[in-house]
Amino acid sequence: MIHVQNIAKSYGNIQALRGVSFDIQPGEIVGLLGPNGAGKSTAIKIITGFLHPDEGLVEIDGLNVLRELRAVQAKIGYLSENTPLYPELSVQAYLRMIADLRSIPEPDFIRRLSDAVYGVGLQDYLTRPIASLSKGLRQRLGLAQAILHKPQFLILDEPTVGLDPTQIVEIRALIKSLAQESTILFSSHILSEVEAICDRVVIIINGEVKADQRLSELSRSNDATLVLQNDSDDVERSLNALAGVERVQPLRSLDDYPAYRISGSVDITPRIYTVARERDWAVRELRRDTVTLESFFNQLATTA
Ligand code: ADP
């Protein structure tokens, strides 16, 4: 697992991280989400051992990143903001160089090369000079170098930045497929990306963790919306009288029918359904409201 405990970092008088903590369990895909300048890259550089924190501790698979950096780096694949790619080298020569740096044994090289290039869909470009590759293909090559040694942990900084929409879809699908083999942490400032790829999101704003949330739990809200065909005097009172109801807010639906937003301490939609039947209300719609990552994030960002 990845254990990040209270890491802090300042650049001069800019406090980039103010005590960030989170854990990532084996097999999870976690998105580190935040606006530009929130501290995501700084956190990732510290987690991968490329930057020393002023305070705090990072352990990867029980190893202290500062004290056991080489052992940690053998376990991680890292795609940085700007992975150095050597333009004059061919794809194959570049991956060969990475394999040497990673001390991949010679007999394993062809197998690893083949797994990585097929994994990222670069098999037809092996002899092409890196200089001739599009931005999307270079990003794939960045991923290929990150997975060449079959790392247990993949850490990706803004993996789709600068790609066109088709390439973004492809890289997202690729990251998801890599999760079968590795635990993945990736940073992004794009809500939809995090929503599409990850199990859990750690939201970082202004150098602080503002939320650590499983996406599957995010959508479960105890709010419900009821839309009726006509106005009726007793609706608000009856809804307020239901067990578990905390607040009833009358409003109008977009198509101008009487509507109520009902907040509960538990899921109260079944009770609303029962009372609506008992009172014979003409129900146009009854739904349990969902919280999108966007609404959740906006709420955090405006209260930050
Ligand atoms: P993010 O990746 O979320 O965009 P960063 O970690 O890159 O955020 O930056 C966090 C803050 O630290 C920003 O205010 C940024 O300007 C500042 N910062 C990042 N790197 C440096 C640096 N090398 N020197 C000075 N300030 C930096």
Short mmCIF file of C-alpha atoms and ligand atoms in Angstrom, two decimals:
data_model
loop_
_atom_site.label_atom_id
_atom_site.label_comp_id
_atom_site.label_asym_id
_atom_site.label_seq_id
_atom_site.Cartn_x
_atom_site.Cartn_y
_atom_site.Cartn_z
CA MET A 1 0.00 0.00 0.00
CA ILE A 2 0.96 3.67 -0.34
CA HIS A 3 0.99 5.50 2.98
CA VAL A 4 1.26 9.28 2.88
CA GLN A 5 1.43 10.90 6.28
CA ASN A 6 1.29 14.59 6.92
CA ILE A 7 3.59 15.74 4.11
CA ALA A 8 4.34 19.43 3.90
CA LYS A 9 6.43 21.40 1.43
CA SER A 10 7.18 25.06 0.84
CA TYR A 11 8.97 26.73 -2.04
CA GLY A 12 10.33 29.89 -0.45
CA ASN A 13 7.24 31.51 1.01
CA ILE A 14 4.78 29.52 -1.13
CA GLN A 15 3.29 26.72 0.95
CA ALA A 16 2.55 24.10 -1.68
CA LEU A 17 1.51 21.31 0.74
CA ARG A 18 0.21 21.82 4.27
CA GLY A 19 0.13 18.38 5.86
CA VAL A 20 -1.34 15.97 3.33
CA SER A 21 -2.26 12.42 4.39
CA PHE A 22 -3.93 9.51 2.64
CA ASP A 23 -3.52 5.76 2.11
CA ILE A 24 -3.97 3.74 -1.05
CA GLN A 25 -4.78 0.06 -0.73
CA PRO A 26 -3.48 -2.60 -3.14
CA GLY A 27 -5.47 -2.74 -6.39
CA GLU A 28 -7.09 0.66 -6.01
CA ILE A 29 -7.12 3.37 -8.67
CA VAL A 30 -7.06 6.68 -6.85
CA GLY A 31 -7.35 10.09 -8.49
CA LEU A 32 -5.60 13.04 -6.93
CA LEU A 33 -7.90 15.83 -8.05
CA GLY A 34 -7.44 19.54 -7.65
CA PRO A 35 -7.25 22.83 -9.52
CA ASN A 36 -3.98 23.98 -11.06
CA GLY A 37 -1.56 25.03 -8.35
CA ALA A 38 -3.28 22.89 -5.68
CA GLY A 39 -0.10 20.92 -4.96
CA LYS A 40 -0.72 17.70 -6.90
CA SER A 41 2.62 17.57 -8.71
CA THR A 42 4.47 18.45 -5.54
CA ALA A 43 2.71 15.59 -3.73
CA ILE A 44 3.49 13.16 -6.54
CA LYS A 45 7.15 14.19 -6.68
CA ILE A 46 7.43 13.61 -2.93
CA ILE A 47 5.63 10.25 -3.10
CA THR A 48 7.98 9.07 -5.85
CA GLY A 49 11.04 10.31 -3.98
CA PHE A 50 11.99 13.01 -6.49
CA LEU A 51 11.48 15.77 -3.96
CA HIS A 52 12.14 15.86 -0.23
CA PRO A 53 9.25 16.99 1.93
CA ASP A 54 9.87 19.56 4.67
CA GLU A 55 7.85 17.30 6.96
CA GLY A 56 6.01 14.04 6.83
CA LEU A 57 6.50 10.45 5.79
CA VAL A 58 5.80 8.37 2.70
CA GLU A 59 5.92 4.57 2.75
CA ILE A 60 5.39 2.39 -0.27
CA ASP A 61 4.85 -1.28 0.45
CA GLY A 62 6.23 -0.63 3.94
CA LEU A 63 9.42 0.97 2.61
CA ASN A 64 10.37 4.50 3.59
CA VAL A 65 10.72 6.51 0.39
CA LEU A 66 13.50 8.72 1.71
CA ARG A 67 15.56 6.00 3.33
CA GLU A 68 14.98 3.20 0.83
CA LEU A 69 14.64 5.11 -2.39
CA ARG A 70 16.19 2.56 -4.74
CA ALA A 71 14.04 -0.26 -3.44
CA VAL A 72 10.97 1.97 -3.70
CA GLN A 73 11.80 3.08 -7.23
CA ALA A 74 12.09 -0.55 -8.29
CA LYS A 75 8.47 -1.02 -7.25
CA ILE A 76 7.03 2.06 -8.92
CA GLY A 77 6.45 3.21 -12.47
CA TYR A 78 6.31 6.97 -12.76
CA LEU A 79 4.99 9.16 -15.53
CA SER A 80 6.04 12.67 -14.64
CA GLU A 81 4.68 15.96 -16.00
CA ASN A 82 7.43 15.89 -18.57
CA THR A 83 9.08 12.52 -18.87
CA PRO A 84 12.40 13.02 -20.61
CA LEU A 85 12.19 11.32 -23.98
CA TYR A 86 15.23 11.42 -26.23
CA PRO A 87 14.04 12.59 -29.66
CA GLU A 88 16.87 11.08 -31.64
CA LEU A 89 16.33 7.57 -30.24
CA SER A 90 13.89 5.07 -31.72
CA VAL A 91 11.08 3.78 -29.52
CA GLN A 92 12.86 0.46 -29.12
CA ALA A 93 16.26 2.04 -28.36
CA TYR A 94 14.67 4.28 -25.76
CA LEU A 95 12.93 1.40 -24.02
CA ARG A 96 16.18 -0.56 -24.17
CA MET A 97 17.88 2.29 -22.34
CA ILE A 98 15.12 2.34 -19.72
CA ALA A 99 15.44 -1.44 -19.32
CA ASP A 100 19.16 -1.00 -18.66
CA LEU A 101 18.48 1.75 -16.12
CA ARG A 102 15.90 -0.49 -14.50
CA SER A 103 18.38 -3.42 -14.51
CA ILE A 104 15.91 -5.65 -16.31
CA PRO A 105 17.81 -8.91 -16.96
CA GLU A 106 18.69 -9.45 -20.62
CA PRO A 107 16.70 -12.70 -21.03
CA ASP A 108 13.56 -10.87 -19.86
CA PHE A 109 13.96 -7.84 -22.08
CA ILE A 110 12.09 -8.99 -25.21
CA ARG A 111 9.13 -10.24 -23.16
CA ARG A 112 8.93 -6.99 -21.14
CA LEU A 113 9.33 -4.85 -24.24
CA SER A 114 6.62 -6.76 -26.02
CA ASP A 115 4.22 -6.60 -23.04
CA ALA A 116 4.77 -2.86 -22.65
CA VAL A 117 4.48 -1.85 -26.30
CA TYR A 118 1.45 -4.08 -26.92
CA GLY A 119 -0.03 -2.80 -23.65
CA VAL A 120 0.10 0.79 -24.83
CA GLY A 121 -0.46 0.04 -28.54
CA LEU A 122 2.98 1.12 -29.77
CA GLN A 123 3.93 -2.15 -31.45
CA ASP A 124 3.90 -0.61 -34.94
CA TYR A 125 6.23 2.23 -33.97
CA LEU A 126 9.24 0.39 -32.57
CA THR A 127 11.71 1.67 -35.15
CA ARG A 128 10.32 5.19 -35.37
CA PRO A 129 12.45 8.03 -33.97
CA ILE A 130 10.75 9.63 -30.97
CA ALA A 131 11.03 13.03 -32.71
CA SER A 132 8.51 11.84 -35.32
CA LEU A 133 5.85 10.73 -32.80
CA SER A 134 2.68 12.70 -32.13
CA LYS A 135 1.97 14.00 -28.63
CA GLY A 136 -0.43 11.09 -28.00
CA LEU A 137 2.13 8.51 -29.07
CA ARG A 138 4.77 10.12 -26.88
CA GLN A 139 2.41 9.93 -23.94
CA ARG A 140 1.97 6.23 -24.66
CA LEU A 141 5.73 5.86 -24.74
CA GLY A 142 5.85 7.62 -21.38
CA LEU A 143 3.43 5.02 -20.08
CA ALA A 144 5.39 2.19 -21.72
CA GLN A 145 8.54 3.25 -19.85
CA ALA A 146 6.52 3.43 -16.64
CA ILE A 147 5.20 -0.14 -16.98
CA LEU A 148 8.26 -1.79 -18.55
CA HIS A 149 9.43 -3.35 -15.30
CA LYS A 150 5.88 -4.43 -14.33
CA PRO A 151 5.69 -2.15 -11.33
CA GLN A 152 3.45 -2.90 -8.41
CA PHE A 153 2.60 0.82 -8.19
CA LEU A 154 1.94 3.20 -11.05
CA ILE A 155 2.07 6.91 -10.33
CA LEU A 156 0.99 9.19 -13.14
CA ASP A 157 1.08 12.97 -13.13
CA GLU A 158 -1.65 14.44 -15.37
CA PRO A 159 -1.42 11.54 -17.85
CA THR A 160 -3.79 13.03 -20.44
CA VAL A 161 -2.63 16.63 -20.42
CA GLY A 162 -2.15 18.01 -23.94
CA LEU A 163 -3.88 15.11 -25.68
CA ASP A 164 -6.76 15.39 -28.11
CA PRO A 165 -10.16 13.93 -27.19
CA THR A 166 -9.63 10.61 -29.00
CA GLN A 167 -6.23 10.13 -27.44
CA ILE A 168 -7.68 11.00 -24.02
CA VAL A 169 -10.28 8.25 -24.34
CA GLU A 170 -7.58 5.76 -25.36
CA ILE A 171 -5.19 6.68 -22.55
CA ARG A 172 -8.00 6.49 -19.96
CA ALA A 173 -8.97 3.02 -21.16
CA LEU A 174 -5.33 2.03 -21.02
CA ILE A 175 -4.93 3.26 -17.44
CA LYS A 176 -8.00 1.31 -16.39
CA SER A 177 -6.63 -1.84 -17.97
CA LEU A 178 -3.28 -1.36 -16.20
CA ALA A 179 -5.11 -1.47 -12.89
CA GLN A 180 -5.40 -5.24 -13.25
CA GLU A 181 -1.68 -5.46 -12.54
CA SER A 182 -0.88 -2.37 -10.49
CA THR A 183 -2.11 -0.05 -7.79
CA ILE A 184 -2.55 3.33 -9.46
CA LEU A 185 -2.34 6.92 -8.26
CA PHE A 186 -2.83 9.58 -10.87
CA SER A 187 -3.30 13.32 -10.70
CA SER A 188 -5.74 15.31 -12.74
CA HIS A 189 -7.53 18.65 -12.76
CA ILE A 190 -10.31 17.17 -14.90
CA LEU A 191 -13.38 16.01 -12.98
CA SER A 192 -14.76 13.80 -15.72
CA GLU A 193 -11.43 12.05 -16.02
CA VAL A 194 -11.32 11.12 -12.37
CA GLU A 195 -14.96 10.04 -12.55
CA ALA A 196 -14.23 7.86 -15.59
CA ILE A 197 -11.14 6.14 -14.26
CA CYS A 198 -10.92 5.86 -10.52
CA ASP A 199 -12.46 4.09 -7.52
CA ARG A 200 -11.61 6.82 -5.10
CA VAL A 201 -10.77 10.48 -5.25
CA VAL A 202 -8.54 12.51 -2.96
CA ILE A 203 -9.39 16.17 -3.48
CA ILE A 204 -6.59 18.59 -2.80
CA ILE A 205 -7.14 22.33 -2.75
CA ASN A 206 -4.60 24.89 -1.63
CA GLY A 207 -2.18 22.24 -0.42
CA GLU A 208 -4.72 20.50 1.81
CA VAL A 209 -6.82 17.35 1.47
CA LYS A 210 -10.42 18.55 1.41
CA ALA A 211 -12.02 15.17 0.79
CA ASP A 212 -11.14 11.51 0.47
CA GLN A 213 -14.10 9.82 -1.08
CA ARG A 214 -15.08 6.55 -2.76
CA LEU A 215 -16.97 7.44 -5.92
CA SER A 216 -19.48 4.64 -5.37
CA GLU A 217 -20.45 6.21 -2.04
CA LEU A 218 -20.56 9.72 -3.41
CA SER A 219 -23.64 9.10 -5.51
CA ARG A 220 -25.63 7.88 -2.50
CA SER A 221 -27.50 10.84 -1.13
CA ASN A 222 -30.41 10.96 1.30
CA ASP A 223 -32.06 13.79 -0.58
CA ALA A 224 -35.11 13.14 -2.70
CA THR A 225 -37.15 15.20 -5.10
CA LEU A 226 -40.90 14.87 -5.44
CA VAL A 227 -42.78 16.51 -8.31
CA LEU A 228 -46.59 16.60 -8.20
CA GLN A 229 -49.23 17.27 -10.82
CA ASN A 230 -51.02 19.95 -8.78
CA ASP A 231 -50.59 22.05 -5.67
CA SER A 232 -52.01 20.68 -2.49
CA ASP A 233 -52.09 22.18 1.00
CA ASP A 234 -51.12 19.21 3.11
CA VAL A 235 -48.00 18.07 1.18
CA GLU A 236 -45.34 20.05 3.03
CA ARG A 237 -46.83 19.20 6.44
CA SER A 238 -47.19 15.48 5.60
CA LEU A 239 -43.64 15.26 4.32
CA ASN A 240 -42.28 17.05 7.39
CA ALA A 241 -44.12 14.55 9.59
CA LEU A 242 -42.33 11.54 8.05
CA ALA A 243 -39.76 9.75 10.19
CA GLY A 244 -36.22 10.56 9.01
CA VAL A 245 -37.16 13.78 7.21
CA GLU A 246 -34.97 16.70 8.21
CA ARG A 247 -35.99 19.43 5.81
CA VAL A 248 -38.60 20.04 3.13
CA GLN A 249 -37.99 22.74 0.60
CA PRO A 250 -40.84 23.66 -1.77
CA LEU A 251 -39.75 24.66 -5.29
CA ARG A 252 -40.97 24.50 -8.88
CA SER A 253 -39.83 21.90 -11.37
CA LEU A 254 -38.26 23.11 -14.61
CA ASP A 255 -41.58 22.57 -16.38
CA ASP A 256 -43.32 24.53 -13.59
CA TYR A 257 -44.99 21.84 -11.49
CA PRO A 258 -44.99 21.94 -7.69
CA ALA A 259 -41.88 20.21 -6.45
CA TYR A 260 -40.23 19.47 -3.07
CA ARG A 261 -36.61 18.78 -2.21
CA ILE A 262 -36.66 16.55 0.85
CA SER A 263 -33.52 15.95 2.91
CA GLY A 264 -33.38 12.96 5.20
CA SER A 265 -31.13 11.33 7.73
CA VAL A 266 -31.70 8.07 5.83
CA ASP A 267 -33.00 7.23 2.34
CA ILE A 268 -36.59 8.48 2.69
CA THR A 269 -37.86 7.78 -0.85
CA PRO A 270 -39.82 4.63 0.19
CA ARG A 271 -41.64 6.60 2.92
CA ILE A 272 -42.44 9.41 0.52
CA TYR A 273 -43.85 6.86 -1.91
CA THR A 274 -46.05 5.36 0.81
CA VAL A 275 -47.44 8.69 1.98
CA ALA A 276 -48.07 9.80 -1.61
CA ARG A 277 -50.12 6.64 -2.19
CA GLU A 278 -52.02 7.01 1.08
CA ARG A 279 -52.87 10.65 0.34
CA ASP A 280 -53.54 9.92 -3.30
CA TRP A 281 -51.19 12.65 -4.59
CA ALA A 282 -50.80 12.76 -8.37
CA VAL A 283 -47.08 12.07 -8.55
CA ARG A 284 -45.24 13.13 -11.70
CA GLU A 285 -41.84 12.13 -10.38
CA LEU A 286 -40.14 10.80 -7.28
CA ARG A 287 -36.38 10.33 -7.34
CA ARG A 288 -33.50 9.88 -4.96
CA ASP A 289 -31.06 12.68 -5.75
CA THR A 290 -27.50 11.86 -6.64
CA VAL A 291 -24.41 13.86 -5.87
CA THR A 292 -22.13 14.20 -8.85
CA LEU A 293 -18.42 14.60 -8.41
CA GLU A 294 -18.85 18.00 -10.00
CA SER A 295 -21.39 19.27 -7.46
CA PHE A 296 -19.35 17.77 -4.62
CA PHE A 297 -16.15 19.38 -5.88
CA ASN A 298 -17.77 22.76 -6.51
CA GLN A 299 -19.12 22.79 -3.01
CA LEU A 300 -15.64 22.11 -1.60
CA ALA A 301 -13.97 24.61 -3.91
CA THR A 302 -16.36 27.41 -2.94
CA THR A 303 -15.99 26.74 0.78
CA ALA A 304 -12.18 26.44 0.55
P1 ADP B 1 -0.49 21.30 -9.26
O1 ADP B 1 0.28 20.12 -9.71
O2 ADP B 1 -1.72 20.95 -8.46
O3 ADP B 1 -0.82 22.24 -10.40
P2 ADP B 1 1.99 22.16 -8.02
O4 ADP B 1 2.37 21.13 -7.04
O5 ADP B 1 2.68 22.16 -9.35
O6 ADP B 1 0.40 22.13 -8.22
O7 ADP B 1 2.20 23.60 -7.37
C1 ADP B 1 1.73 23.95 -6.08
C2 ADP B 1 2.19 25.37 -5.76
O8 ADP B 1 3.59 25.41 -5.64
C3 ADP B 1 1.84 26.40 -6.83
O9 ADP B 1 1.55 27.60 -6.18
C4 ADP B 1 3.11 26.50 -7.65
O10 ADP B 1 3.21 27.76 -8.27
C5 ADP B 1 4.16 26.30 -6.58
N1 ADP B 1 5.39 25.66 -7.12
C6 ADP B 1 5.46 24.44 -7.69
N2 ADP B 1 6.73 24.14 -8.03
C7 ADP B 1 7.47 25.21 -7.66
C8 ADP B 1 8.88 25.52 -7.72
N3 ADP B 1 9.78 24.67 -8.24
N4 ADP B 1 9.27 26.73 -7.24
C9 ADP B 1 8.39 27.60 -6.71
N5 ADP B 1 7.07 27.37 -6.60
C10 ADP B 1 6.61 26.20 -7.07
#
